[in-house]
XYZ file of C-alpha atoms in Angstrom:
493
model
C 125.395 87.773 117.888
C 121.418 88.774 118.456
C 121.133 92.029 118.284
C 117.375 92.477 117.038
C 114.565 89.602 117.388
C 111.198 89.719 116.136
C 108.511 87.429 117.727
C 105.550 86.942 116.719
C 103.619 84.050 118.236
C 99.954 82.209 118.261
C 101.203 79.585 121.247
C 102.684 82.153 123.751
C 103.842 79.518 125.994
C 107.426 80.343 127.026
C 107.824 83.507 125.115
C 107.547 85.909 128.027
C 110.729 84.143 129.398
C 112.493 84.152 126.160
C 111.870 87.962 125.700
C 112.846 88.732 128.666
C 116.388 86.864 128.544
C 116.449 88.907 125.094
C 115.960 91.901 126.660
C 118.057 91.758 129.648
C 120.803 90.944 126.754
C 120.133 93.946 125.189
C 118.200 92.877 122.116
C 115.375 94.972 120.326
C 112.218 93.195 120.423
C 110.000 93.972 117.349
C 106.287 92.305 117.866
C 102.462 92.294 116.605
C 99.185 92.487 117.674
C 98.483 90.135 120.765
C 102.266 89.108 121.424
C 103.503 92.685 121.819
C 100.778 93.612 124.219
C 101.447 90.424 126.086
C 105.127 91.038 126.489
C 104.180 94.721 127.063
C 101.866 93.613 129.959
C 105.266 91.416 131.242
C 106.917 95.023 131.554
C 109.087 94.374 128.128
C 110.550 96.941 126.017
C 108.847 95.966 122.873
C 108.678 97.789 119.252
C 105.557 97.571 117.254
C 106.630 96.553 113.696
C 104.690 99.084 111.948
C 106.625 101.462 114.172
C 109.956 99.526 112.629
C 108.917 99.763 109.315
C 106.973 103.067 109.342
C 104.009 101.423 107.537
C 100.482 100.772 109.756
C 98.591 97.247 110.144
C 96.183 97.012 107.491
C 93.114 94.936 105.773
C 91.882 93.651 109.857
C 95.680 92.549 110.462
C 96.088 90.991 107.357
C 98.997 92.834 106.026
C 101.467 93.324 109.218
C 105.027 92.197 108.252
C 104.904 92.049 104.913
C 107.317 94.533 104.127
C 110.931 95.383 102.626
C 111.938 96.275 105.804
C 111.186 92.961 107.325
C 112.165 90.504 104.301
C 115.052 93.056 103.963
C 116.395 92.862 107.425
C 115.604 89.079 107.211
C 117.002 87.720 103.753
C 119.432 90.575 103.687
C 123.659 88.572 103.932
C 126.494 89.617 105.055
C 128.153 90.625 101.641
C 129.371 94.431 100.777
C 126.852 94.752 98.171
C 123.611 93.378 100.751
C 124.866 96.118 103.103
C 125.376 98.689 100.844
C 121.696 98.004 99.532
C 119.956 97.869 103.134
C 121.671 101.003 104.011
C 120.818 102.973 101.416
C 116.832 101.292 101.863
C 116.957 102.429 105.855
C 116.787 98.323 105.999
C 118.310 97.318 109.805
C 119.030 93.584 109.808
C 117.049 91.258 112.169
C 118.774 88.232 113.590
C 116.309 86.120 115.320
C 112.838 85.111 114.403
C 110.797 83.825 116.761
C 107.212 82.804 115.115
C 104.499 79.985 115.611
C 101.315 80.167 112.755
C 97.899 80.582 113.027
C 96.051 77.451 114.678
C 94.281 76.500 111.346
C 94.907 72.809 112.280
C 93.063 73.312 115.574
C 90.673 75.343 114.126
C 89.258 72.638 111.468
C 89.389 69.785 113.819
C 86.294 71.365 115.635
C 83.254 69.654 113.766
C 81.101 72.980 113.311
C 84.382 74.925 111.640
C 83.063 76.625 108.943
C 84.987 77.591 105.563
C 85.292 80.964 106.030
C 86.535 80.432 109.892
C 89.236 77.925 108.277
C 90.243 80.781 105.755
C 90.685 83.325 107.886
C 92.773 81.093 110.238
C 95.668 80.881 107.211
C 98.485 82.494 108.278
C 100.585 84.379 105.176
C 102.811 86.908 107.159
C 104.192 84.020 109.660
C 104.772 81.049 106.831
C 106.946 84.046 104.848
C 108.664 84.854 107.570
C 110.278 81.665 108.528
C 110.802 80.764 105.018
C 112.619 84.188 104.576
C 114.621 83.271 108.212
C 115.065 79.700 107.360
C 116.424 80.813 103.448
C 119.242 82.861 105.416
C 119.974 80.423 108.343
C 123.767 81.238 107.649
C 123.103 84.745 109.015
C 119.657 84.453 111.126
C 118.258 81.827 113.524
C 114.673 80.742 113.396
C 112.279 79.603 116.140
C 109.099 77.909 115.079
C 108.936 75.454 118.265
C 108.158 76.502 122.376
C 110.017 73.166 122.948
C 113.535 75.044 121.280
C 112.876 78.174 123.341
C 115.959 76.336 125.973
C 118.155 76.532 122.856
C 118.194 80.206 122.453
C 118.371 80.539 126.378
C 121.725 78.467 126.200
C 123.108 80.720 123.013
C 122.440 83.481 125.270
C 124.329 82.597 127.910
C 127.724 81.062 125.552
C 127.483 84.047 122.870
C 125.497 82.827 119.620
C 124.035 80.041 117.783
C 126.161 77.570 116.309
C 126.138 77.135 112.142
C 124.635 74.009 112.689
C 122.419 74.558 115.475
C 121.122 76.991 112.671
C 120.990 75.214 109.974
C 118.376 72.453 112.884
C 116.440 75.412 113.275
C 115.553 76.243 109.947
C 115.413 72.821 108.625
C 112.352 72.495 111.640
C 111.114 75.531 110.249
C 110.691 74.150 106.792
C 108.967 71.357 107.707
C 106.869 72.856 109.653
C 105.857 75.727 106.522
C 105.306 72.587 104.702
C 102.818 70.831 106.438
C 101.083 73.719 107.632
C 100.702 74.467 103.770
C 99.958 70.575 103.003
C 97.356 70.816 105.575
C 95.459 74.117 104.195
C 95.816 72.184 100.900
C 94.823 68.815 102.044
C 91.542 70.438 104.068
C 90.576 72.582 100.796
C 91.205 69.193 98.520
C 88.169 67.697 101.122
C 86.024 70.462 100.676
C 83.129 70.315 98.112
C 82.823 73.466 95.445
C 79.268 74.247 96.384
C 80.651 75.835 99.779
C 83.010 78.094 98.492
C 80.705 81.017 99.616
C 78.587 79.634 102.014
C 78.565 80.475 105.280
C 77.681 77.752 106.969
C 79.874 74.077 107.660
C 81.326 73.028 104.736
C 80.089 69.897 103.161
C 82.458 67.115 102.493
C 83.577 66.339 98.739
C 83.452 62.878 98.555
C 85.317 62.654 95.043
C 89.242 61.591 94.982
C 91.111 65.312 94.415
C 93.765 65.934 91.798
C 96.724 65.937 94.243
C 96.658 64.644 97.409
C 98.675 66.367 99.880
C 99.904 64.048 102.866
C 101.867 65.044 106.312
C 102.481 63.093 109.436
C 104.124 63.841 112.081
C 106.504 61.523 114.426
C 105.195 60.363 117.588
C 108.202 58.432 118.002
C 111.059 55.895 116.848
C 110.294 52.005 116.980
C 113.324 49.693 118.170
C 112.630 48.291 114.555
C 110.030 47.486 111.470
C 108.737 43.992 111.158
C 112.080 42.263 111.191
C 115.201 43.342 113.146
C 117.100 44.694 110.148
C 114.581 47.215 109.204
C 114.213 50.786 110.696
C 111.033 52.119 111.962
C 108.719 55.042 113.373
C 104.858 55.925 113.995
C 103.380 58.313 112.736
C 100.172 60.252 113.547
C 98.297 62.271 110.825
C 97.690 65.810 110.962
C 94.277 65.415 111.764
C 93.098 66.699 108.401
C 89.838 65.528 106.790
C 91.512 63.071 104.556
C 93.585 61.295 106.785
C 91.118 61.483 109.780
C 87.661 62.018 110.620
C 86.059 64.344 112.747
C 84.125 61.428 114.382
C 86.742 61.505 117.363
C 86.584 57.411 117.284
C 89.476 56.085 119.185
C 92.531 55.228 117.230
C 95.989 53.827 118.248
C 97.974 56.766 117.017
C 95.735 58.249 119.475
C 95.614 56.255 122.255
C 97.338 55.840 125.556
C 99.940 53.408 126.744
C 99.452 53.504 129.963
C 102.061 50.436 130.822
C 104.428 47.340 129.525
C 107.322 47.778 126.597
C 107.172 49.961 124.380
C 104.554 48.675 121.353
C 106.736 47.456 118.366
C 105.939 47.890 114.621
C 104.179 44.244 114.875
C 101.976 45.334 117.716
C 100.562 48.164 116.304
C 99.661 46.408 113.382
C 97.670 43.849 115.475
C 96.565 47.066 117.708
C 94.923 48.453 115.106
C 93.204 45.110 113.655
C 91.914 44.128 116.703
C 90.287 47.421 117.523
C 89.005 48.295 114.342
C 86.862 45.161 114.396
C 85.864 45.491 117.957
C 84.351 48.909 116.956
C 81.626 46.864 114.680
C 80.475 45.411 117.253
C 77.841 46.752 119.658
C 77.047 44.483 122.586
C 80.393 43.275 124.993
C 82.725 42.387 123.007
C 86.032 40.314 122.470
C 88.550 39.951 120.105
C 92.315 38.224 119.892
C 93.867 38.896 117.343
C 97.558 36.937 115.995
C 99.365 38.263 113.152
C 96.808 40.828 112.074
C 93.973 38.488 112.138
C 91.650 37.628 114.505
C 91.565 34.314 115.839
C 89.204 33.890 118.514
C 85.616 36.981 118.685
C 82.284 36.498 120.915
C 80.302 38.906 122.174
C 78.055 38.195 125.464
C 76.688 39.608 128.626
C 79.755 41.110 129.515
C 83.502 41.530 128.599
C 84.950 38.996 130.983
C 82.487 36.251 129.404
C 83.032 37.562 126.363
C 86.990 37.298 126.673
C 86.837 33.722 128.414
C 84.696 32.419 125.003
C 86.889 33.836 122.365
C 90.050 33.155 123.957
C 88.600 29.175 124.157
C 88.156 29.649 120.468
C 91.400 29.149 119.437
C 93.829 29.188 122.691
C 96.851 27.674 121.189
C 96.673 30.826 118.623
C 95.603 33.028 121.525
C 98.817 32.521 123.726
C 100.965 35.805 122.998
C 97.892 37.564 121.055
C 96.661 40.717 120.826
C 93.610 41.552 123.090
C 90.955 44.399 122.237
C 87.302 44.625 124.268
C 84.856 47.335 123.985
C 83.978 47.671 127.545
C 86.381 49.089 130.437
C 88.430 45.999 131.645
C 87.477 45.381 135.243
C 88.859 43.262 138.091
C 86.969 39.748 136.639
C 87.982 40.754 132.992
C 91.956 41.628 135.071
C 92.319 38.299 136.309
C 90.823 36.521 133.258
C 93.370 38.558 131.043
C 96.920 37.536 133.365
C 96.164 33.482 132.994
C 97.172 34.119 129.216
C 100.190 35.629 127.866
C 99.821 38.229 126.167
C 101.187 41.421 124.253
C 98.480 44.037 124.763
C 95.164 44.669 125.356
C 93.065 47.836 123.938
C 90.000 48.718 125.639
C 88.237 52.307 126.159
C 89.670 52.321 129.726
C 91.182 50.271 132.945
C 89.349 50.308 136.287
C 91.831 50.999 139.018
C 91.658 47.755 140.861
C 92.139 46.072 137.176
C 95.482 48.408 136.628
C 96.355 46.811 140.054
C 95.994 42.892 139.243
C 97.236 43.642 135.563
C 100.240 45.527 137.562
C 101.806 41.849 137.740
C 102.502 41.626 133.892
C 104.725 44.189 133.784
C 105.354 43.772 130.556
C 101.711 43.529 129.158
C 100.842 46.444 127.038
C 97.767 48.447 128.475
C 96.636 50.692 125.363
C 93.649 53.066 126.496
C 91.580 53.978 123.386
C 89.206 56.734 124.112
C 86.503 57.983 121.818
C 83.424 57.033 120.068
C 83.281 52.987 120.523
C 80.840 52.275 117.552
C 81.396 51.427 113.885
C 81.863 54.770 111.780
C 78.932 55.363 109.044
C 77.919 57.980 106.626
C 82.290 59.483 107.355
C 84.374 60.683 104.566
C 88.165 59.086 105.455
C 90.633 57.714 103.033
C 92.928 54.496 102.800
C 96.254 55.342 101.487
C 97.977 51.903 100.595
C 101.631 52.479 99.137
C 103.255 50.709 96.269
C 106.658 51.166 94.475
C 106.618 54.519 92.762
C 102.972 55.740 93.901
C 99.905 54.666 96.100
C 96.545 53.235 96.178
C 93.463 55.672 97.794
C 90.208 54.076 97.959
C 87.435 54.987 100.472
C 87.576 53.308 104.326
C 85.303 50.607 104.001
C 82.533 51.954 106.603
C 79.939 49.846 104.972
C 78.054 46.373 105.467
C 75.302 44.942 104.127
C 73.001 44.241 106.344
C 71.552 40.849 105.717
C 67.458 42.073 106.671
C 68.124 42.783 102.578
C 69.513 39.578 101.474
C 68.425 36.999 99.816
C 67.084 33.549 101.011
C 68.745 31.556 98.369
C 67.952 27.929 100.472
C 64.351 26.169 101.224
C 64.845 26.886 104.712
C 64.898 30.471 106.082
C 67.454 30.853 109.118
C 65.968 31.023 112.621
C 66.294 34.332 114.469
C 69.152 33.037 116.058
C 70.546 31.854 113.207
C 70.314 35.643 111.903
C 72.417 36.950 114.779
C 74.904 34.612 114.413
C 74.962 35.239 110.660
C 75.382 38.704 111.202
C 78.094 38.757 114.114
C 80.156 36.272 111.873
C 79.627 38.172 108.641
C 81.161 41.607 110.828
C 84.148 39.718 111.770
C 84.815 37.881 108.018
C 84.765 41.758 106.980
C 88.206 41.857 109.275
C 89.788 38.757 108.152
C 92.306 38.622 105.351
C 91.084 36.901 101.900
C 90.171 33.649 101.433
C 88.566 34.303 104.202
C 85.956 31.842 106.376
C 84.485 32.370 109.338
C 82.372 29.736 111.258
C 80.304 31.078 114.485
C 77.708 29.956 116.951
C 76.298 31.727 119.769
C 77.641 35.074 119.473
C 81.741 33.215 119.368
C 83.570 32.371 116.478
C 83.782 28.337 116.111
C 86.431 28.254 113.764
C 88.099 30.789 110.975
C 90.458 30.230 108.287
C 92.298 33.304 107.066
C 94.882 34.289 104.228
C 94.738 30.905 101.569
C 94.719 31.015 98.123
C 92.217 28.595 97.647
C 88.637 29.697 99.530
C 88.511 25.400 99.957
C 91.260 24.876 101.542
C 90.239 28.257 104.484
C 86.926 25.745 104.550
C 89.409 22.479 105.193
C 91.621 24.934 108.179
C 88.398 25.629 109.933
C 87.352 22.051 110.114
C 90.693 20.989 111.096
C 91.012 23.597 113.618
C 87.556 22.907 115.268
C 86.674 19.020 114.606
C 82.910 18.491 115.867
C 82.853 21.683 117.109
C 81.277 23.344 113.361
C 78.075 20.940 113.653
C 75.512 23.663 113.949
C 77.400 26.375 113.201
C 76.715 29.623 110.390
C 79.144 30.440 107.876
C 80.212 33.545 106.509
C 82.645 34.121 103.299
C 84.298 37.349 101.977
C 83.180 36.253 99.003
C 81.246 34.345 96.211
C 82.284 30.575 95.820
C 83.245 30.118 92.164
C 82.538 25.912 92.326
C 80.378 23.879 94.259
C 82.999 21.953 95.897
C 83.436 25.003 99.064
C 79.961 24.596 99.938
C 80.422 20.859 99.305
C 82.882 21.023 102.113
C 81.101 23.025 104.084
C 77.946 20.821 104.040
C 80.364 17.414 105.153
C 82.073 20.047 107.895
């Protein structure tokens, strides 16, 4: 039974309802700062806590709940001796928390956040007191969620909380204590030592820390993993420095379906290939992309020409592909795109006669990626690659050389358009797995051979794939050729 509540909230949606189903119930409602005057304002008998525990806010609000009288009334159980003791310590027991934290996630997504904004946006009463709440979920129930609010509302209504419903609660609660804490810890980790009393941005460390602290959050179940047996969920980060920039570049986890199936584990693989190597390029761009490489990318006047020449690249591997342009998809790019099938297509938006002519695949994926469209530079963000018993962190690559600073190792110097072509398929080898080869003319790739274990035998795919088609054609490798006999290849190509 809820006799006493305390609530003390940063995202006040819902809680004037809540308190007043409390209150009409007969509960005593102790509260802080802005929630108390907010329920106050609702006409809601409420009881400031430093009234409760006979001890004033102090230190600018720093020190409001930490007290016996709260922690008491909160960890205090149900036992003859735990009574005896609260008795004797004027120590009333409290039976429902109701707290959300400080908004320090919020607060260091904003670019200009400085450190000492980010400190003072760490919560330390609200983190103890679900942890003391959660500790004694046998005795007290714990709200950390708006979305749960409906829960209490029912318990109202049927008498009290289950054990179980409980035992939810504070399980939610802990998990949400820990990544609030893994995200103070994870932001601080990405924070160079030279700011720790300036008052200004903080600068970025770009050195690996000690401990990295991870936390994503569900955005929701797949049907399945890669294959059928295996379970499955994305996750989006918690929008801390090392798992995301403040760049605001579009991302799947970020993105919007806006229609077709659901995306599976597979597509959001291919998703995420496809656009990350769209995003190197700058003029209209297209790229298909099967099996998390790409197999057909040209760039040209616009994104329905562009489309046309890289799905002609390689259409037998473009049937059922993955679709990514950097460019709104309009009506000519709409009826280019439903000739094909395909899973999805990514793009930073749809026009609204394109939604209606792509309407007709029902079950084509239309993924809405907005943001920044332009290759990130100069960004701190870190791979994490996973591996039995620990990971792998490196740097994202961000980087290209740009080949104004290479070196002419031949007689003859490339032609300007030579250059571009060199350049365009140099981007795209950067997204294709090793051995990889990538042949291109004109702003489309010709030919590209991905994934062998010999960099010859990527040569000998990309000449089977595209016949007389790689006469004239650049080249671009992901890396040296230890023999002569690749570029022998090449040359007979």
């Amino acid at each position: 039974m809820i006799k006493r509540a305390l609530v003390s909230v940063s995202d006040k949606r819902g809680v004037v309802e809540l308190a007043r189903a409390l209150a009409d119930k007969g509960v005593e409602i102790l509260s802080t700062g802005g929630t108390a005057a907010a329920l106050a304002a609702a006409g809601i008998a409420v009881k400031q806590v430093s009234a409760h525990t006979g001890a004033p806010e102090i230190l600018d609000g720093r020190v409001k709940t930490l007290h016996p009288k709260i922690h008491g009334g909160l960890l205090g159980r149900d036992t003859p001796e735990h009574v005896a003791e609260m008795t004797a310590n004027g120590i009333t027991p409290i039976d429902l928390v109701v707290v959300n934290l400080y908004p320090f996630e919020a607060t260091i997504a904003k670019a200009a956040t400085t450190l000492d904004e980010a400190i003072e946006n760490i919560d330390i009463g609200g983190p103890s007191m679900l942890r003391s709440a959660a500790k004694n979920h046998e005795r007290v129930t714990v709200v950390v969620d708006p979305d749960d609010y409906p829960i209490i509302l029912a318990a109202l209504a049927a008498g009290d909380l289950s054990p179980g419903q409980r035992f939810a609660l504070a399980r939610k609660a802990f998990s949400h204590t820990a990544a609030y804490d893994a995200s103070i810890a994870a932001y601080l980790s990405s924070i160079d030592e030279s700011a720790a009393h300036s008052r200004h941005q903080a600068p970025l460390r770009r050195e690996l820390p000690d401990t990295l602290s991870l936390q994503w959050r569900r955005l929701y179940e797949l049907r399945y993993g890669e294959n059928p047996h295996q379970g499955a969920a994305f996750y989006a980060d918690s929008r801390s420095p090392l798992e995301q920039t403040k760049s605001e570049r579009p991302t799947i986890a970020t993105a919007e379906v806006l229609g077709g199936k659901q995306l599976s584990y597979n597509n959001i693989l291919d998703l995420d290939a496809a656009l990350g190597l769209c995003l190197e390029l700058a003029d209209p761009a297209a790229v298909v992309v099967k099996h998390n490489n790409p197999c057909g990318v040209a760039i040209d006047r616009d994104v329905a020409s562009a489309y046309r020449r890289a799905r002609e690249a390689d259409a037998t591997s473009a049937f059922g592909g993955i679709v990514a342009v950097n460019r709104e998809v309009d009506a000519d790019l709409a009826n280019l795109l439903v000739e094909t099938f395909l899973e999805c297509v990514v793009a930073p938006g749809y026009s609204a006669a394109a939604r209606d002519i792509l309407a007709a695949k029902k079950n084509l994926r239309l993924v809405a990626a907005t943001g920044a469209w332009r290759a990130p530079t100069g960004e701190v963000a870190w791979s994490v690659r996973t591996i039995a018993g620990g990971a792998l962190v490196q740097s994202v690559d961000h980087g290209m050389v740009e080949l104004a600073d290479a070196r002419i190792a031949t007689r003859r110097t490339p032609t300007d358009a030579e250059r571009a072509d060199l350049a365009f398929a140099w981007r795209v080898a950067k997204h294709v797995k090793s051995n990889a080869i990538v042949f291109a003319k004109n702003g489309v790739t010709v030919a590209i051979g991905a994934g062998q274990m010999s960099r010859v035998d990527s040569v000998r795919i990309c000449e089977r794939k595209a016949g007389v088609g790689l006469k004239g054609a650049v080249v671009a490798s992901d890396a040296f050729f230890p023999f002569r006999d690749g570029l022998d290849v090449l040359a007979e190509a």
